Every structure is written in C-alpha cells, then in structure tokens.
Short mmCIF file of C-alpha atoms and ligand atoms in Angstrom, two decimals:
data_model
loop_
_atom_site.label_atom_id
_atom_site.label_comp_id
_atom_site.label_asym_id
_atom_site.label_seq_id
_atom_site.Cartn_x
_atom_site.Cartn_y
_atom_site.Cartn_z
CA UNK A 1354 -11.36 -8.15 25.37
CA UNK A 1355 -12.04 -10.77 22.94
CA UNK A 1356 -9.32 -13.15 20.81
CA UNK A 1357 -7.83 -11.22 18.31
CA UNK A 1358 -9.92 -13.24 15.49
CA UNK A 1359 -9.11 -12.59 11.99
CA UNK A 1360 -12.35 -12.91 9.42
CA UNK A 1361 -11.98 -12.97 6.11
CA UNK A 1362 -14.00 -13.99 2.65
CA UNK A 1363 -14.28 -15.48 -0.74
CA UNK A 1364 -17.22 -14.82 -3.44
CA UNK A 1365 -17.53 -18.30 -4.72
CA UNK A 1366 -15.75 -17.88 -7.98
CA UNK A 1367 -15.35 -21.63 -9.02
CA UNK A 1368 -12.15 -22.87 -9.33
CA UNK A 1369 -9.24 -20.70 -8.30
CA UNK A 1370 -5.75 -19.24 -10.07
CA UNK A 1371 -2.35 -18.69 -9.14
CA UNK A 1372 -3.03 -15.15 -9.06
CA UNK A 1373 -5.78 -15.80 -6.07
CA UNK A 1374 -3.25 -17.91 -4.23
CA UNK A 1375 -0.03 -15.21 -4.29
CA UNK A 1376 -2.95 -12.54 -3.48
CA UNK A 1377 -4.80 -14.00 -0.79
CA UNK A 1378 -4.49 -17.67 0.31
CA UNK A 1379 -0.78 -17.59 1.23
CA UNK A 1380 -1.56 -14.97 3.10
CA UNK A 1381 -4.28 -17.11 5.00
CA UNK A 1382 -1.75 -20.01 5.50
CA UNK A 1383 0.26 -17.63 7.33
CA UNK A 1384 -2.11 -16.21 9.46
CA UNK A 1385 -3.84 -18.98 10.16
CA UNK A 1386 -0.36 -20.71 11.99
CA UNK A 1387 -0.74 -17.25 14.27
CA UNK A 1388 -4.05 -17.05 15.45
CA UNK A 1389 -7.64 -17.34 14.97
CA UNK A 1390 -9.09 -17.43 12.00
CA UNK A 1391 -12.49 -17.66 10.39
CA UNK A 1392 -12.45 -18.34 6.76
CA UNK A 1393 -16.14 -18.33 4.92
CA UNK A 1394 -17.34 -18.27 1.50
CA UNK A 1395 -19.16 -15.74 0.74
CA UNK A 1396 -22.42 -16.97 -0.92
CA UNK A 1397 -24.84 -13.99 -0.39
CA UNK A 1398 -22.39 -11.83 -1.48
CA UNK A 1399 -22.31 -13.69 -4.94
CA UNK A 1400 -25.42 -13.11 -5.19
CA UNK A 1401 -25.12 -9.21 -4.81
CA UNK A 1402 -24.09 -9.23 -8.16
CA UNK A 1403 -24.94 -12.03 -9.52
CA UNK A 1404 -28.54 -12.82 -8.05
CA UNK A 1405 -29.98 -13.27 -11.52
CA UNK A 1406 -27.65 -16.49 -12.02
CA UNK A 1407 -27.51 -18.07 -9.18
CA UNK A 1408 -27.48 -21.63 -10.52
CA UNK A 1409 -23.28 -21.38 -10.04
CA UNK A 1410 -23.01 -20.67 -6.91
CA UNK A 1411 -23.60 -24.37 -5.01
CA UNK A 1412 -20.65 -25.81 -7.57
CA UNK A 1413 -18.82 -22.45 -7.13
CA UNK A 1414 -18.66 -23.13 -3.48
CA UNK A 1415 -17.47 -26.70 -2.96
CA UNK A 1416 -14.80 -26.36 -6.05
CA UNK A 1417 -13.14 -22.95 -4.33
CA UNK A 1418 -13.23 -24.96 -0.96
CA UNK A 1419 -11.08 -28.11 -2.36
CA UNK A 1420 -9.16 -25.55 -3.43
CA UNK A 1421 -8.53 -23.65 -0.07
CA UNK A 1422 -7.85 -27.07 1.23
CA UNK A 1423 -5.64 -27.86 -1.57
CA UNK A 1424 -3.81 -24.90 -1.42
CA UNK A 1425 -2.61 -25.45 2.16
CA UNK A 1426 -5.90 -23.57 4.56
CA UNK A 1427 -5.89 -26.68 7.29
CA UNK A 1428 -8.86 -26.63 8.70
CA UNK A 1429 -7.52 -28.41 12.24
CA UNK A 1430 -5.85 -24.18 12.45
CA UNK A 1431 -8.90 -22.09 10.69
CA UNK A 1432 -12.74 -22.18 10.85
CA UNK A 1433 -14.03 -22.90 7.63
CA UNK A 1434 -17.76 -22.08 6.61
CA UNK A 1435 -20.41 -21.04 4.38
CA UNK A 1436 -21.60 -17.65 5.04
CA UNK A 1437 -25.35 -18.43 4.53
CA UNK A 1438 -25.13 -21.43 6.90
CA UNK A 1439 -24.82 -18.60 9.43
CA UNK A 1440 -28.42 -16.92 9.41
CA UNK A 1441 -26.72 -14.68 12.01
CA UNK A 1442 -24.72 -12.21 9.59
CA UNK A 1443 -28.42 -11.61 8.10
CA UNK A 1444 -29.83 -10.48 11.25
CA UNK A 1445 -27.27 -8.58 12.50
CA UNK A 1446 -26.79 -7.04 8.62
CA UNK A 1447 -30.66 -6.06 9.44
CA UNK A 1448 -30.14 -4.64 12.95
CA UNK A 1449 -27.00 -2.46 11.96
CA UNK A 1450 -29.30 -1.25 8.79
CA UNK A 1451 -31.64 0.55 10.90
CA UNK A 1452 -28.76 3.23 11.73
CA UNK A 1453 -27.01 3.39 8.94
CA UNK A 1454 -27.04 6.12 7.24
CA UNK A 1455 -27.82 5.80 3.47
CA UNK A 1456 -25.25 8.26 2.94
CA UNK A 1457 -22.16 6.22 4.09
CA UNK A 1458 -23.08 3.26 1.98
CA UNK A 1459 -23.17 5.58 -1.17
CA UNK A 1460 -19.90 7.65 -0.53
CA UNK A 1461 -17.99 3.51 -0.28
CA UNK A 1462 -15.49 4.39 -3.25
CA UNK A 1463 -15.93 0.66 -4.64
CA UNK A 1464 -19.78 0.99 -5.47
CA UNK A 1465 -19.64 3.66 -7.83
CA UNK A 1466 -16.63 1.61 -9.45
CA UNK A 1467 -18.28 -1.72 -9.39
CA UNK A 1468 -21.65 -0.10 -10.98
CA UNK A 1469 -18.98 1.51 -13.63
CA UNK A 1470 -17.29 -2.20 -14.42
CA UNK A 1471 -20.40 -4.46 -14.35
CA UNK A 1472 -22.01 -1.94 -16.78
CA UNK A 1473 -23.62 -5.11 -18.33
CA UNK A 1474 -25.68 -5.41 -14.99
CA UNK A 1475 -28.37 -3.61 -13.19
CA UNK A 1476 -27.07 -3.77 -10.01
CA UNK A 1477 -29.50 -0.77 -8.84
CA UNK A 1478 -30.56 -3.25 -6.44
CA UNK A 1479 -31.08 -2.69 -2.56
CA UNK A 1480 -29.31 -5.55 -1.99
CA UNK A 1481 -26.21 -3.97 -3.95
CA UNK A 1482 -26.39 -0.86 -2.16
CA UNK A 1483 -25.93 -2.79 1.26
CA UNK A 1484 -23.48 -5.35 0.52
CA UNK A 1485 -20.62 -3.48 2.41
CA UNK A 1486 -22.75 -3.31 5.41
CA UNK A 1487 -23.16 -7.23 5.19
CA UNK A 1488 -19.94 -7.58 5.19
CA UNK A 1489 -19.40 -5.18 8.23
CA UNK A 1490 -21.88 -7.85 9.97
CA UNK A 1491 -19.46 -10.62 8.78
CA UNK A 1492 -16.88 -9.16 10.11
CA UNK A 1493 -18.37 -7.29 13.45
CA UNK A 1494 -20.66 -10.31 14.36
CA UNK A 1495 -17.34 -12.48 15.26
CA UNK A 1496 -15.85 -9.13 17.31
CA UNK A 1497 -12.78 -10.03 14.91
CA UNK A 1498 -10.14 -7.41 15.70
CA UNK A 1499 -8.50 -8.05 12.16
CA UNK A 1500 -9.39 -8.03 8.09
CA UNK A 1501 -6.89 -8.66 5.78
CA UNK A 1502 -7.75 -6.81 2.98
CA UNK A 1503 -5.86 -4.82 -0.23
CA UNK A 1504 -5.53 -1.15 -0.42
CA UNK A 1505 -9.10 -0.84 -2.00
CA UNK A 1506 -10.99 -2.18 0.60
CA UNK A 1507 -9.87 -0.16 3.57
CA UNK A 1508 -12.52 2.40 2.87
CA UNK A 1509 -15.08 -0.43 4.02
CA UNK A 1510 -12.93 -1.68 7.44
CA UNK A 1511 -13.19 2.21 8.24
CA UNK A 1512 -17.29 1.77 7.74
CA UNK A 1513 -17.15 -1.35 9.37
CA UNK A 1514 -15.56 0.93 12.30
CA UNK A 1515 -17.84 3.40 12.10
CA UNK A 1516 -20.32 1.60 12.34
CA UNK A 1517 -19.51 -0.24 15.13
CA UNK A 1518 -18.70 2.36 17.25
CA UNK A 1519 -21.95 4.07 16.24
CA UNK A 1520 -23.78 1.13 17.40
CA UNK A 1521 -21.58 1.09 20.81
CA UNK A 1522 -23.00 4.44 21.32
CA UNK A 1523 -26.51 4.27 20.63
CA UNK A 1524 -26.96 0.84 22.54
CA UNK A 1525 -24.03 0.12 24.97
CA UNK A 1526 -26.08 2.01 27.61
CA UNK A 1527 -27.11 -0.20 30.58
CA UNK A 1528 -28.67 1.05 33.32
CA UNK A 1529 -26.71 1.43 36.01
CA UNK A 1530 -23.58 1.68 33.62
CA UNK A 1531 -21.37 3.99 35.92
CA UNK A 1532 -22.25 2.38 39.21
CA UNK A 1533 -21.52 -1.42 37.98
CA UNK A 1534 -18.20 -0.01 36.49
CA UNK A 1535 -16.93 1.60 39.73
CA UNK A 1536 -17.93 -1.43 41.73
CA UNK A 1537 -16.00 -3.38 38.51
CA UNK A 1538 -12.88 -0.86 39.46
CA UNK A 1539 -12.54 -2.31 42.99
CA UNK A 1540 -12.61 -5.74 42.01
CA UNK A 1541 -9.40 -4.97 40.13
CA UNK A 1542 -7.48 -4.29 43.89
CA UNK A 1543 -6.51 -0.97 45.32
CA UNK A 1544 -2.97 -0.41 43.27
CA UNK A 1545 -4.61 -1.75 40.36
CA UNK A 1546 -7.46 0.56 40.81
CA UNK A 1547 -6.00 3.71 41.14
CA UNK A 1548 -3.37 2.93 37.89
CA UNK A 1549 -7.00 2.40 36.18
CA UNK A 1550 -8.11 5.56 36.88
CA UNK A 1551 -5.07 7.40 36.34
CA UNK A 1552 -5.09 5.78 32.81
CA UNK A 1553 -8.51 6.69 32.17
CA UNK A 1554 -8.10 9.87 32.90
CA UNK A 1555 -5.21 10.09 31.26
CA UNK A 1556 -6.94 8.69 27.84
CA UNK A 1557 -10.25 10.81 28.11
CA UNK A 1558 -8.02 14.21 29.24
CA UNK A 1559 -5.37 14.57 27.29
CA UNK A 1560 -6.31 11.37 24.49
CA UNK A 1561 -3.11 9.68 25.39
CA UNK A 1562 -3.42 6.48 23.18
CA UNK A 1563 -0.35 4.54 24.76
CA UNK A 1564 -2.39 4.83 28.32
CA UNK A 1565 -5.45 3.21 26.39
CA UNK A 1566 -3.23 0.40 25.53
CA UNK A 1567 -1.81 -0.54 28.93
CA UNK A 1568 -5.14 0.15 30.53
CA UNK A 1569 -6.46 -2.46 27.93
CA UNK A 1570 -3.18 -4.26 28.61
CA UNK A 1571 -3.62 -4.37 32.09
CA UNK A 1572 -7.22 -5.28 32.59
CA UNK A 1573 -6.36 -8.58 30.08
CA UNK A 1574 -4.32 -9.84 33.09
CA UNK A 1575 -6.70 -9.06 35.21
CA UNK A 1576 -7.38 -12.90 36.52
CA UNK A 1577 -10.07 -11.46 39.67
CA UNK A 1578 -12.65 -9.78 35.89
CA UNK A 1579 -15.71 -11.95 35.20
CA UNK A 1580 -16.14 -11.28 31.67
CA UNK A 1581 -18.72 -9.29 31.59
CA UNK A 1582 -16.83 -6.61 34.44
CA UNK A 1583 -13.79 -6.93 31.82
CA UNK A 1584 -15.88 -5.44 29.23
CA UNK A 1585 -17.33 -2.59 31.40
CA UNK A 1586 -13.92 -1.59 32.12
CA UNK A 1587 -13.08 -2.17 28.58
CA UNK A 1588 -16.06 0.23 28.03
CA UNK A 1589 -15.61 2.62 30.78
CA UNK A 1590 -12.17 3.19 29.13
CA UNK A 1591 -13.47 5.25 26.47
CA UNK A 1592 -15.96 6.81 28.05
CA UNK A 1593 -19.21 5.54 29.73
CA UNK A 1594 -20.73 2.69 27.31
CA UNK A 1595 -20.15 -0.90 27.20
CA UNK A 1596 -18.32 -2.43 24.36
CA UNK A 1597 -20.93 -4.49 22.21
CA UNK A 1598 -19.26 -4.71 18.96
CA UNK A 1599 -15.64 -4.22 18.52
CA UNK A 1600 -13.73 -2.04 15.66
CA UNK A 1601 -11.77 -4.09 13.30
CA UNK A 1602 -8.31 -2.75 12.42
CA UNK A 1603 -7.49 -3.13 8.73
CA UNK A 1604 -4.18 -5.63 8.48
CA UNK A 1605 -2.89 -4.51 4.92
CA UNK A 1606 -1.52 -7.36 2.23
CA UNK A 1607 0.54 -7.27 -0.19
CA UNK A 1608 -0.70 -7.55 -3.36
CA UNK A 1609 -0.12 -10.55 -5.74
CA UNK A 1610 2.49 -9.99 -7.56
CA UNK A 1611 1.82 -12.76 -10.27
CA UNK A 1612 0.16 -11.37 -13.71
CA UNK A 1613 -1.78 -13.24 -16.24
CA UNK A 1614 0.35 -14.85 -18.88
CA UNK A 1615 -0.31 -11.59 -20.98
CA UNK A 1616 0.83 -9.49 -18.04
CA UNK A 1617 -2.57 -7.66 -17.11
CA UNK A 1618 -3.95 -8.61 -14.04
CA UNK A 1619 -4.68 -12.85 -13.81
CA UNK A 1620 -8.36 -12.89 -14.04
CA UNK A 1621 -10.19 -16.13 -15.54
CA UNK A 1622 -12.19 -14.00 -17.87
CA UNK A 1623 -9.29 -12.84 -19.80
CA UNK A 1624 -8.24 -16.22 -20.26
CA UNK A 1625 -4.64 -15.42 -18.78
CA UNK A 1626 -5.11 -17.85 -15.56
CA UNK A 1627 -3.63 -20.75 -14.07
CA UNK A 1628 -5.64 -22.51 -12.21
CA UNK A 1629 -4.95 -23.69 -8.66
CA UNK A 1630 -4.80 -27.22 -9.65
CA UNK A 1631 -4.41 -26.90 -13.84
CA UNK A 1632 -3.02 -30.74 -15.05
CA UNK A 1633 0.72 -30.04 -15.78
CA UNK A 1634 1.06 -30.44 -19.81
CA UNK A 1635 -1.61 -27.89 -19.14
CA UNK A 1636 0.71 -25.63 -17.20
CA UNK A 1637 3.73 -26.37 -20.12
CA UNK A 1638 1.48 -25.48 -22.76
CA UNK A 1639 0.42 -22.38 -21.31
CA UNK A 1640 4.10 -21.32 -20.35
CA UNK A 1641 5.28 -21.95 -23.83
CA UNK A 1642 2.82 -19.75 -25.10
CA UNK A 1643 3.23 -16.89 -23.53
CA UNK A 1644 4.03 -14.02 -25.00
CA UNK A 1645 7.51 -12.95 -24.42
CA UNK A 1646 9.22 -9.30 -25.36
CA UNK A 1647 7.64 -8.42 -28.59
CA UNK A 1648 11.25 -7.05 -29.78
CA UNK A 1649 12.56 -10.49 -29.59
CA UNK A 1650 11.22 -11.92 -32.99
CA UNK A 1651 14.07 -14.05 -33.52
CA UNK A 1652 16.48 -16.37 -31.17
CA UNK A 1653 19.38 -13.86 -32.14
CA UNK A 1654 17.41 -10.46 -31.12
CA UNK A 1655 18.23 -9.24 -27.63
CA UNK A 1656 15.45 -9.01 -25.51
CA UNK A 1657 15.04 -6.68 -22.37
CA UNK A 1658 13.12 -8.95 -19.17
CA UNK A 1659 11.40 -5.63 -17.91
CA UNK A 1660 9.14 -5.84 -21.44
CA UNK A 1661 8.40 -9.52 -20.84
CA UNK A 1662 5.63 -11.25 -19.17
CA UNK A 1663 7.55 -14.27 -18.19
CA UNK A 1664 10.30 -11.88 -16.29
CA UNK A 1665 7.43 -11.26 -13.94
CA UNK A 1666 7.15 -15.02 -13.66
CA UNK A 1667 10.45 -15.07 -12.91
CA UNK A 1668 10.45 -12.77 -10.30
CA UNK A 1669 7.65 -14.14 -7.74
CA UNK A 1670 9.42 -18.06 -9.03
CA UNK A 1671 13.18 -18.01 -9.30
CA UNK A 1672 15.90 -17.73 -6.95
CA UNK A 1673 18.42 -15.08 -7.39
CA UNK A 1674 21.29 -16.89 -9.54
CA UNK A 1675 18.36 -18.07 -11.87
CA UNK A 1676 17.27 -14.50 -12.06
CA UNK A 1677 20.59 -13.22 -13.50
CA UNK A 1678 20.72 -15.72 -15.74
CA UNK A 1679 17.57 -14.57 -17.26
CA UNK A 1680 18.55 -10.74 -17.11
CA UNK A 1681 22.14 -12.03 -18.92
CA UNK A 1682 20.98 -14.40 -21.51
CA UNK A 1683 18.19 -12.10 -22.24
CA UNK A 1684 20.05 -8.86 -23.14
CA UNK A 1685 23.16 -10.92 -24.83
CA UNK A 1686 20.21 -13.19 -26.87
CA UNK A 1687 22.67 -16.13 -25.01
CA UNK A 1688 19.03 -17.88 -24.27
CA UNK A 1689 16.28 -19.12 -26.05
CA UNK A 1690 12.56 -17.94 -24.83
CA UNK A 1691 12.10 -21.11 -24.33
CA UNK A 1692 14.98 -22.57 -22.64
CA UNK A 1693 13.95 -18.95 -20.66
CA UNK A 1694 10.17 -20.21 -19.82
CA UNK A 1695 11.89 -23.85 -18.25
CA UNK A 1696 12.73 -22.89 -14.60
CA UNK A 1697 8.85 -20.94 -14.42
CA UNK A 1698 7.24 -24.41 -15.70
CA UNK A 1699 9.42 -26.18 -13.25
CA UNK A 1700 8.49 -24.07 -10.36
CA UNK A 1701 4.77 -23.77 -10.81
CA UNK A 1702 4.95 -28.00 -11.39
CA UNK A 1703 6.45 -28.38 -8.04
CA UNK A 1704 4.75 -25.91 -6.19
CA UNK A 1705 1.28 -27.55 -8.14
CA UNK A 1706 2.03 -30.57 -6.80
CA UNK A 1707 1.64 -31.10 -3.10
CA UNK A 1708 -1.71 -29.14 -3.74
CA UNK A 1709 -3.23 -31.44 -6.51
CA UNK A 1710 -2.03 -34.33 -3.64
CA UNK A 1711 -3.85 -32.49 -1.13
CA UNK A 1712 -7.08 -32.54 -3.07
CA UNK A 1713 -6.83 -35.96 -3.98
CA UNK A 1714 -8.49 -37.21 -0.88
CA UNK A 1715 -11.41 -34.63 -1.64
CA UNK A 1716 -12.40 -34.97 -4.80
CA UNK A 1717 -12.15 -38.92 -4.03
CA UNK A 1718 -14.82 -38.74 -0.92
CA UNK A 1719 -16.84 -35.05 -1.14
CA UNK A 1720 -18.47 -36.00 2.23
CA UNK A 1721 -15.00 -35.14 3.79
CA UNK A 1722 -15.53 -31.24 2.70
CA UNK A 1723 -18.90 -31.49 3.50
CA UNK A 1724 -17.65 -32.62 6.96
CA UNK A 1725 -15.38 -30.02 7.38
CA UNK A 1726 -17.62 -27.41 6.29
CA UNK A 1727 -20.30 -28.82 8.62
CA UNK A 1728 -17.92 -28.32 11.41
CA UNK A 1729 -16.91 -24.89 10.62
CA UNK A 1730 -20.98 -24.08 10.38
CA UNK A 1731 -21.31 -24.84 13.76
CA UNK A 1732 -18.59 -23.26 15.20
CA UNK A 1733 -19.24 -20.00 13.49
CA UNK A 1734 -22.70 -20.34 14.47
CA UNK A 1735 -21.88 -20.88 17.95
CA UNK A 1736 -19.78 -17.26 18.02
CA UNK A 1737 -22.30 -15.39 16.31
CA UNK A 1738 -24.55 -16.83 18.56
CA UNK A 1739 -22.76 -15.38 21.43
CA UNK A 1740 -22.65 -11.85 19.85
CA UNK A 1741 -26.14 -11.41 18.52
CA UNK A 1742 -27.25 -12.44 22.05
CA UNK A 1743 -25.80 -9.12 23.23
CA UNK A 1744 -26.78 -7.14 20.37
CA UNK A 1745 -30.62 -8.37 20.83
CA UNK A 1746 -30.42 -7.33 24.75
CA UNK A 1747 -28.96 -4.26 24.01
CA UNK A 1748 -31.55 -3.59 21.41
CA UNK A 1749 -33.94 -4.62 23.90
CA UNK A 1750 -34.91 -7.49 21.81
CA UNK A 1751 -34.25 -10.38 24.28
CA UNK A 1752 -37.99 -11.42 25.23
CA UNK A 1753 -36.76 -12.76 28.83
S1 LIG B 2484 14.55 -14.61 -22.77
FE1 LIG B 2484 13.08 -14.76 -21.13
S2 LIG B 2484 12.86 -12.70 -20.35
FE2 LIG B 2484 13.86 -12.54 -22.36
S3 LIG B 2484 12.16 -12.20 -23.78
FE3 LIG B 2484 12.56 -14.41 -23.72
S4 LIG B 2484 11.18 -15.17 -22.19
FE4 LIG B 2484 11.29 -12.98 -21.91
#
C-alpha cells in the first residue's frame, strides 16, 4: 500500500483572509504535524475560470504562498508546489479523459452552480467542463489516500473514486495476473497464506469489509513483499486486477466559522475580509467599524450578541469568561460596542503577529520561496513520476 498522503489545493487568489485561515490552513498545520502532505497551488485551475485574465495569476501565486508560510504551513513537514510545475497532472488529466464519461462530469453538483454564480462569464469552455477530472489527476497521480475537503466537494472525491477504480479495472490487467499472485501468496509463508485466503474469500463471499482491512493490515507487515507482490496481493484482494491508482477517502473539515465583518460569508469581494497579514491600525479600524446589533442605536439600548456580527467574532476569539461578559454587558447595555469590539482586536493582533514575523524573512529575500517552491517541484515531480510510469505501462504506453 502506499503512505497515506494527504493532497490538497489553493486557486491562487492573491493575498489571503482570516476566513481562509479558520477554513482551511489550520487545518493544514494540523495535518501536516501527522503525516504526509502535498500542498500545491492550483494555477491551471485559476485559469478554468479565469483563463481570459490570466495576467494575476504569477503575483497571485507567490503572495498566497508567503502567506501559507506565514500562516504556519512549514515546509521542512509538507511538500509545497506549483501545480503547473508538474506537467504530470496534465497527462494523467488526459489519460483518465479518454474513459470518462461525459456524463459524470456534467451530473458534478458544483458545475451547474458555478456556471449559475459566474453568470458574468462564459465558462462553456472544455476546459471548464473537465476541471474536476484535473483535479481527480491531482489528487490520484500522488495515490493520496486523503482530501480534506468541505461538505460541497465530496461529490468530486466520490468521482475521483470512481474514476479510479474504473481505471483499475480497465487497465490493472497483467498477463499472468492470477499466476504471479498465487506465487505472491506463498511468499507470504504457509500460516500467513492460508489467513490470506481465508480473508479473501471472506471479502469477495460474503463482502466482509473488516476482513479487507486486516488482509490489507496484514500484508503491510508483510517484511518477505517486494513492492510490486504487495500490490498484487493488494489487488488480488478485491478481485483479480492490480491496484494502479488508489481511491481517495474524503477527510471532512469543519467549516470556518469566522464571517465577514458584515456577517455573510468573508469573501474579499464583499469587502468584509481581513487579510492574513492586514497592518494592525488596519485591523482596529476595521473592528471598530463593524456593524454591531442594529437595535443597539444608543450606549443605553440593550443589545442581544446572537444579532451581532462581532458575537461571532467573539465566539471563534474569546475564552469562556470573556464570552459571558459579552452575553452580560450586552443584554444589561453594562458595555459599550466598543469597549465590546477590544478583546476581538486584541486577539486577531496577537494571533497576526507571529505570522507577519514569519513573512518577514520572505518578503525580505523572495529567492527563499522560490527555493522552497523549487524544492517542492521536484519532489512532487519525482512521485508523479513514479505513478504515471505505471499508468503508461498499463496503458501500454511504455515504448521499452
Ligand atoms: S455589545 Fe458587543 S455583542 Fe452587543 S451589540 Fe455591541 S458589539 Fe455586539
């Protein structure tokens, strides 16, 4: 079986907001303390939509990756990279398209949305049409065996399966498949052997899942496998194909819980944002401003938190005592909106400034994101690498 790699992407948006790092990037700090992790930004996918601008993109990129960086992504833990540095995803975007069916593309809930929202764009485009099977190849070319995504996207982890098991089946065939298997079977020992069986036959029978797992369990401790008789057996598991490209399993996060400073959802074209690294009179400014409970007109009107933009603030920010003294002062008008909006400004300050340190060093000397990007290129390149080889033989594409 392969590392259980995690793979997961940014459209080069420019410079990022709070809202991106409660939604995503903590997220990534976490995960990337636990295992693997490839982190890209996702340039061709910018252009998708945006193909008839493209001039953004380049500054796009290097801003949102001083801002991964500044955030806390440390790129001695994840792989950072630029998806078009990796010709790979194309090719293998081109080899899946040939069975895909056009049908499974079209039924992807978020296309007919994203047509509906970006009204103001033709985006009747072919390269539209297939952007969630480039990002099945971003995520199937690195055999990750994890996508953290939001409730929306799980539609497109289930193509992303679909397709890869589709793929498994029309090209895992090698000749001699069965044969090299059993021999594969003895090389495991004779007690060994026969609890491989029994599990197999257990899985294909009566589709007993938890005899799947210690099968798969069992041959990862298998020290006498090559690799390549490890993934027969992985194969032979579930029938009689080898594993080429491996099915993804969605891993579900939370969703930010920070709002714009209006309340809607923090998105830099309503002009509700924080940025990642906004200067911090910029930060007070913006705090004071907000709107608060529109019942609250004067100092001596009650308010109620739950109509109140900044409550929200409050809740991903303060600790509990702070919290009641919000939801007490509030109702009894005891505070001031502004004596209210303090703690928030404090709290984004101080969690602002270890990342606008972290940057420094970037924005100082580029060449060291350049570096690390550089890096991250090549490392990518070198796993795709190792995957497309397969896929090409078992297209029969290898020219040997
Ligand atoms: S006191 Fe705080 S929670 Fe209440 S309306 Fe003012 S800002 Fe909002």
């Amino acid at each position: 079986m392969y590392p259980d790699r995690v793979v997961s992407g940014m459209r080069p948006t420019g410079s990022m907001h709070l809202g991106h790092y409660h939604g995503a990037l903590k997220n990534w700090i976490t995960m990337q303390a636990e295992q693997p992790c490839l982190f890209f930004v996702a340039d061709w996918h910018a252009l998708t939509t945006h193909y008839d601008d493209p001039s953004i993109i380049e500054k796009a990129t290097w801003d949102m990756l001083v801002d991964w960086l500044a955030a806390g992504i440390d790129p001695t833990q994840a792989t950072l990279f630029i998806q078009s540095r990796v010709p790979e995803h194309a090719e293998l975007h081109l080899l899946l398209s040939m069975a895909t069916p056009l049908g499974w593309l079209e039924r992807v809930p978020t296309y007919k949305d994203q047509i509906e929202n970006l009204a103001n764009r033709d985006l009747a485009t072919y390269g539209f049409l297939g952007y969630p099977l480039l990002q099945a190849a971003d995520v199937l070319i690195y055999r990750a065996s994890e996508v953290p995504v939001g409730e929306d996207q799980v539609p497109h982890i289930e193509m992303m399966r679909e397709i890869a098991r589709r793929f498994n089946h029309l090209y895992g065939k090698e000749p001699g498949f069965e044969q090299k298997a059993q021999e594969a079977v003895k090389k495991l020992g004779s007690k060994r052997a026969k609890l491989y069986n029994e599990l197999r036959t257990a899985y294909q029978q009566d589709g007993d899942d938890d005899a799947l797992d210690q099968a798969r369990a069992m041959l990862e401790e298998a020290g006498s496998l090559s690799m390549i008789d490890r993934e027969r057996l992985f194969g032979y598991l579930e029938g009689s194909r080898k594993l080429i490209l491996v099915e993804p399993e969605a891993k579900l996060t939370a969703a930010s819980r920070l709002p714009g400073l209006d309340g809607r959802k923090m998105s830099k074209s309503y002009g509700n944002a924080i940025a990642l690294r906004e200067p911090k009179e910029s930060v007070t400014t913006k705090i004071r401003k907000m709107p608060t409970d529109p019942a609250r007109v004067r100092r001596t009107d009650a308010g109620e938190p739950a109509r109140c933009p900044v409550w929200q603030f409050h809740q991903v920010y303060s600790d509990a005592p702070t919290q009641e003294w919000v939801q007490k002062g509030c109702r009894s008008a005891g505070i001031g909106c502004i004596e209210c909006k303090q703690p928030v400004i404090d709290a984004i300050v101080a969690e602002q400034e270890p990342m606008h340190e972290r940057a420094q060093p970037y924005l100082d000397d580029p060449s060291l994101v350049r570096a690390i990007v550089a890096d991250g290129n090549e490392t990518a390149r070198k796993l795709a690498q190792e995957t497309m080889r397969d896929v090409r033989e078992a297209m029969g594409l290898s020219y040997t």
